[in-house]
Amino acid sequence: MPLIPGYEYGPLADGHAYLDDPLFWPVHLGSCLRGEAAEEAAFGADWDAAMELYRTLSADHEWPVFSVPLRSGHILYVVYRNLDGEWGVDYLVHHPSWPSAETLAVDDGHFMGPGMAWHELAGVADQSVSTGVTDADARLLLLFPTLGDAGLPDDAASRLTAALDALTTIEEPAEVARMLLEHQGQWGPAHWRRRDGVWINDGGHSYRNPGNPFALPEGRLREIGAALDGEGPAPGGAGDTGTS
């Protein structure tokens, strides 16, 4: 059973086997698919099978967990939090030097985010690792629901299309990629900027907006941003100050 320091809410279970199922991806991206047209494009004739997989993923006796290690030693965790009446997906980040994991984004009815800008999402996907989720396309799609970026680069759609084409049976991956990027999670696009070397945004529901009373402490913001960028300052140093 996976162990995530400070996250002891339910029966965590290794979920990596689900990544080999092409239907897992549209199910996982479901909250980013707005309206019947988007759902039809993503699921097509597989709707019933997808709903059966959704019921399996959301069963309260087993909470699937996926780990996305970073070169810095930090690990991003994706947890299907299957609490009765409080179902959602939690996106966490942890380093062995921290007493507990921090929440980066929450995908549920009381959503919190965004957790990443596009350059971070693509960069994390491309970080080469040997454990956890190692495939770049899988890392991109698994973490996509944390995205909220009003300044998408020109190649964002082609990158997302290629990942959908590689891992799913979606007939028109380019169209689904367009719709996903149009909405970008439940919070919509946010504007990102660097302040004193730290990536922050203006999202009203984001832990990475210092203007929010629930934002992560500055030291954590600095360390998390560096880790997502593939830098990663030495844990326990200036970046290791405070927890939420």
GROMACS .gro file of C-alpha atoms in nm:
model
  244
    1MET     CA    1   0.000   0.000   0.000
    2PRO     CA    2   0.143   0.344  -0.094
    3LEU     CA    3   0.232   0.574   0.193
    4ILE     CA    4   0.205   0.953   0.163
    5PRO     CA    5   0.321   1.140   0.476
    6GLY     CA    6   0.041   1.344   0.625
    7TYR     CA    7  -0.220   1.191   0.394
    8GLU     CA    8  -0.393   0.919   0.591
    9TYR     CA    9  -0.754   0.952   0.485
   10GLY     CA   10  -0.827   0.617   0.323
   11PRO     CA   11  -0.717   0.281   0.179
   12LEU     CA   12  -0.451   0.388  -0.071
   13ALA     CA   13  -0.369   0.136  -0.346
   14ASP     CA   14  -0.122   0.135  -0.635
   15GLY     CA   15  -0.318   0.246  -0.941
   16HIS     CA   16  -0.049   0.228  -1.208
   17ALA     CA   17  -0.207  -0.073  -1.383
   18TYR     CA   18  -0.495   0.152  -1.491
   19LEU     CA   19  -0.259   0.351  -1.711
   20ASP     CA   20  -0.253   0.069  -1.967
   21ASP     CA   21  -0.629   0.102  -2.027
   22PRO     CA   22  -0.702   0.350  -2.310
   23LEU     CA   23  -1.035   0.433  -2.145
   24PHE     CA   24  -0.867   0.548  -1.826
   25TRP     CA   25  -0.753   0.871  -1.987
   26PRO     CA   26  -1.089   1.018  -2.094
   27VAL     CA   27  -1.233   0.911  -1.757
   28HIS     CA   28  -0.947   1.084  -1.574
   29LEU     CA   29  -0.990   1.397  -1.785
   30GLY     CA   30  -1.367   1.393  -1.740
   31SER     CA   31  -1.394   1.713  -1.535
   32CYS     CA   32  -1.216   1.900  -1.816
   33LEU     CA   33  -1.463   1.778  -2.080
   34ARG     CA   34  -1.746   2.031  -2.077
   35GLY     CA   35  -2.076   1.951  -2.247
   36GLU     CA   36  -2.217   1.665  -2.450
   37ALA     CA   37  -2.008   1.738  -2.759
   38ALA     CA   38  -1.683   1.704  -2.564
   39GLU     CA   39  -1.796   1.387  -2.390
   40GLU     CA   40  -1.912   1.233  -2.717
   41ALA     CA   41  -1.580   1.315  -2.884
   42ALA     CA   42  -1.382   1.165  -2.595
   43PHE     CA   43  -1.587   0.852  -2.519
   44GLY     CA   44  -1.782   0.777  -2.837
   45ALA     CA   45  -1.925   0.427  -2.834
   46ASP     CA   46  -1.727   0.340  -2.520
   47TRP     CA   47  -1.949   0.539  -2.284
   48ASP     CA   48  -2.089   0.239  -2.093
   49ALA     CA   49  -1.747   0.081  -2.049
   50ALA     CA   50  -1.605   0.415  -1.939
   51MET     CA   51  -1.877   0.454  -1.675
   52GLU     CA   52  -1.800   0.105  -1.544
   53LEU     CA   53  -1.433   0.200  -1.516
   54TYR     CA   54  -1.531   0.522  -1.339
   55ARG     CA   55  -1.727   0.322  -1.082
   56THR     CA   56  -1.423   0.101  -1.025
   57LEU     CA   57  -1.189   0.398  -0.986
   58SER     CA   58  -1.425   0.565  -0.739
   59ALA     CA   59  -1.499   0.260  -0.521
   60ASP     CA   60  -1.456   0.353  -0.155
   61HIS     CA   61  -1.272   0.034  -0.057
   62GLU     CA   62  -0.965   0.122  -0.267
   63TRP     CA   63  -0.819   0.463  -0.350
   64PRO     CA   64  -0.593   0.443  -0.660
   65VAL     CA   65  -0.267   0.635  -0.627
   66PHE     CA   66  -0.023   0.733  -0.902
   67SER     CA   67   0.326   0.869  -0.838
   68VAL     CA   68   0.518   1.107  -1.065
   69PRO     CA   69   0.876   1.147  -0.937
   70LEU     CA   70   1.077   1.458  -1.021
   71ARG     CA   71   1.452   1.488  -1.070
   72SER     CA   72   1.473   1.706  -0.758
   73GLY     CA   73   1.363   1.416  -0.538
   74HIS     CA   74   1.010   1.551  -0.498
   75ILE     CA   75   0.718   1.329  -0.590
   76LEU     CA   76   0.382   1.434  -0.728
   77TYR     CA   77   0.098   1.209  -0.615
   78VAL     CA   78  -0.240   1.175  -0.783
   79VAL     CA   79  -0.492   1.026  -0.539
   80TYR     CA   80  -0.848   0.920  -0.613
   81ARG     CA   81  -1.003   1.031  -0.284
   82ASN     CA   82  -1.308   0.806  -0.265
   83LEU     CA   83  -1.475   0.939   0.049
   84ASP     CA   84  -1.850   0.887   0.057
   85GLY     CA   85  -2.005   1.217  -0.046
   86GLU     CA   86  -1.666   1.383  -0.092
   87TRP     CA   87  -1.523   1.212  -0.399
   88GLY     CA   88  -1.244   1.389  -0.582
   89VAL     CA   89  -0.888   1.370  -0.709
   90ASP     CA   90  -0.610   1.524  -0.500
   91TYR     CA   91  -0.282   1.637  -0.653
   92LEU     CA   92  -0.008   1.641  -0.390
   93VAL     CA   93   0.364   1.713  -0.381
   94HIS     CA   94   0.611   1.578  -0.125
   95HIS     CA   95   0.983   1.558  -0.055
   96PRO     CA   96   1.143   1.319   0.197
   97SER     CA   97   1.266   1.618   0.400
   98TRP     CA   98   0.910   1.746   0.451
   99PRO     CA   99   0.694   1.627   0.743
  100SER     CA  100   0.391   1.595   0.519
  101ALA     CA  101   0.274   1.635   0.161
  102GLU     CA  102   0.139   1.965   0.034
  103THR     CA  103  -0.173   2.000  -0.180
  104LEU     CA  104  -0.108   2.140  -0.526
  105ALA     CA  105  -0.461   2.114  -0.669
  106VAL     CA  106  -0.795   1.949  -0.594
  107ASP     CA  107  -1.033   1.829  -0.864
  108ASP     CA  108  -1.378   1.796  -0.708
  109GLY     CA  109  -1.695   1.992  -0.639
  110HIS     CA  110  -1.498   2.233  -0.419
  111PHE     CA  111  -1.206   2.257  -0.661
  112MET     CA  112  -0.874   2.423  -0.582
  113GLY     CA  113  -0.631   2.526  -0.852
  114PRO     CA  114  -0.468   2.571  -1.090
  115GLY     CA  115  -0.156   2.394  -0.975
  116MET     CA  116   0.062   2.427  -1.286
  117ALA     CA  117   0.140   2.647  -1.582
  118TRP     CA  118   0.180   2.482  -1.922
  119HIS     CA  119   0.560   2.512  -1.926
  120GLU     CA  120   0.568   2.326  -1.593
  121LEU     CA  121   0.327   2.056  -1.706
  122ALA     CA  122   0.526   1.990  -2.024
  123GLY     CA  123   0.855   2.010  -1.835
  124VAL     CA  124   0.744   1.761  -1.570
  125ALA     CA  125   0.626   1.527  -1.843
  126ASP     CA  126   0.971   1.534  -2.000
  127GLN     CA  127   1.169   1.479  -1.681
  128SER     CA  128   1.339   1.142  -1.721
  129VAL     CA  129   1.284   0.909  -1.424
  130SER     CA  130   1.307   0.535  -1.362
  131THR     CA  131   1.026   0.484  -1.111
  132GLY     CA  132   0.656   0.565  -1.086
  133VAL     CA  133   0.494   0.696  -1.403
  134THR     CA  134   0.784   0.715  -1.649
  135ASP     CA  135   0.613   0.768  -1.987
  136ALA     CA  136   0.610   1.134  -2.092
  137ASP     CA  137   0.263   1.119  -2.251
  138ALA     CA  138   0.119   0.948  -1.944
  139ARG     CA  139   0.274   1.208  -1.713
  140LEU     CA  140   0.129   1.488  -1.928
  141LEU     CA  141  -0.226   1.350  -1.930
  142LEU     CA  142  -0.222   1.239  -1.566
  143LEU     CA  143  -0.134   1.590  -1.446
  144PHE     CA  144  -0.331   1.781  -1.710
  145PRO     CA  145  -0.627   1.852  -1.475
  146THR     CA  146  -0.394   2.073  -1.266
  147LEU     CA  147  -0.342   2.309  -1.561
  148GLY     CA  148  -0.465   2.665  -1.578
  149ASP     CA  149  -0.269   2.892  -1.810
  150ALA     CA  150  -0.394   3.188  -2.013
  151GLY     CA  151  -0.062   3.207  -2.200
  152LEU     CA  152  -0.046   2.875  -2.380
  153PRO     CA  153   0.238   2.836  -2.634
  154ASP     CA  154   0.164   2.759  -2.997
  155ASP     CA  155   0.270   2.395  -2.963
  156ALA     CA  156   0.041   2.312  -2.667
  157ALA     CA  157  -0.236   2.169  -2.884
  158SER     CA  158  -0.004   1.951  -3.091
  159ARG     CA  159   0.169   1.821  -2.777
  160LEU     CA  160  -0.161   1.730  -2.613
  161THR     CA  161  -0.295   1.581  -2.937
  162ALA     CA  162   0.009   1.355  -2.967
  163ALA     CA  163  -0.037   1.229  -2.611
  164LEU     CA  164  -0.406   1.154  -2.666
  165ASP     CA  165  -0.325   0.981  -2.994
  166ALA     CA  166  -0.058   0.766  -2.830
  167LEU     CA  167  -0.254   0.653  -2.525
  168THR     CA  168  -0.623   0.655  -2.617
  169THR     CA  169  -0.859   0.529  -2.885
  170ILE     CA  170  -1.017   0.872  -2.931
  171GLU     CA  171  -1.102   0.909  -3.301
  172GLU     CA  172  -1.035   1.284  -3.323
  173PRO     CA  173  -0.762   1.357  -3.069
  174ALA     CA  174  -0.694   1.704  -3.211
  175GLU     CA  175  -1.055   1.809  -3.150
  176VAL     CA  176  -1.054   1.671  -2.796
  177ALA     CA  177  -0.721   1.846  -2.728
  178ARG     CA  178  -0.871   2.174  -2.848
  179MET     CA  179  -1.168   2.139  -2.613
  180LEU     CA  180  -0.948   2.042  -2.317
  181LEU     CA  181  -0.723   2.343  -2.366
  182GLU     CA  182  -1.022   2.572  -2.405
  183HIS     CA  183  -1.139   2.500  -2.049
  184GLN     CA  184  -0.827   2.376  -1.863
  185GLY     CA  185  -0.976   2.228  -1.551
  186GLN     CA  186  -1.260   2.357  -1.338
  187TRP     CA  187  -1.096   2.691  -1.254
  188GLY     CA  188  -1.021   2.805  -1.609
  189PRO     CA  189  -0.706   2.978  -1.734
  190ALA     CA  190  -0.492   3.185  -1.496
  191HIS     CA  191  -0.212   3.433  -1.563
  192TRP     CA  192   0.136   3.330  -1.444
  193ARG     CA  193   0.441   3.545  -1.375
  194ARG     CA  194   0.771   3.525  -1.190
  195ARG     CA  195   0.802   3.733  -0.876
  196ASP     CA  196   1.145   3.730  -0.713
  197GLY     CA  197   1.222   3.414  -0.906
  198VAL     CA  198   0.905   3.233  -0.793
  199TRP     CA  199   0.628   3.131  -1.034
  200ILE     CA  200   0.288   3.251  -0.906
  201ASN     CA  201  -0.056   3.302  -1.060
  202ASP     CA  202  -0.367   3.514  -1.014
  203GLY     CA  203  -0.615   3.229  -0.969
  204GLY     CA  204  -0.872   3.290  -0.697
  205HIS     CA  205  -0.870   2.921  -0.598
  206SER     CA  206  -0.497   2.852  -0.633
  207TYR     CA  207  -0.250   2.756  -0.362
  208ARG     CA  208   0.015   2.920  -0.581
  209ASN     CA  209  -0.140   3.267  -0.566
  210PRO     CA  210   0.024   3.447  -0.270
  211GLY     CA  211  -0.274   3.682  -0.258
  212ASN     CA  212  -0.499   3.401  -0.135
  213PRO     CA  213  -0.513   3.350   0.244
  214PHE     CA  214  -0.472   2.973   0.196
  215ALA     CA  215  -0.169   2.999  -0.035
  216LEU     CA  216   0.140   2.790   0.031
  217PRO     CA  217   0.420   2.969   0.219
  218GLU     CA  218   0.675   3.151   0.006
  219GLY     CA  219   0.949   2.897   0.077
  220ARG     CA  220   0.730   2.612  -0.040
  221LEU     CA  221   0.623   2.806  -0.348
  222ARG     CA  222   0.987   2.865  -0.438
  223GLU     CA  223   1.089   2.503  -0.386
  224ILE     CA  224   0.787   2.357  -0.566
  225GLY     CA  225   0.831   2.591  -0.862
  226ALA     CA  226   1.198   2.499  -0.892
  227ALA     CA  227   1.119   2.127  -0.873
  228LEU     CA  228   0.852   2.153  -1.143
  229ASP     CA  229   1.099   2.343  -1.360
  230GLY     CA  230   1.349   2.061  -1.319
  231GLU     CA  231   1.581   2.265  -1.099
  232GLY     CA  232   1.514   2.172  -0.740
  233PRO     CA  233   1.718   2.358  -0.475
  234ALA     CA  234   1.880   2.144  -0.210
  235PRO     CA  235   1.597   2.025   0.018
  236GLY     CA  236   1.635   2.144   0.373
  237GLY     CA  237   1.788   2.473   0.255
  238ALA     CA  238   1.623   2.804   0.189
  239GLY     CA  239   1.331   2.640   0.011
  240ASP     CA  240   1.227   2.427   0.308
  241THR     CA  241   1.041   2.683   0.514
  242GLY     CA  242   0.698   2.615   0.647
  243THR     CA  243   0.401   2.394   0.563
  244SER     CA  244   0.041   2.466   0.496
   0.00000   0.00000   0.00000
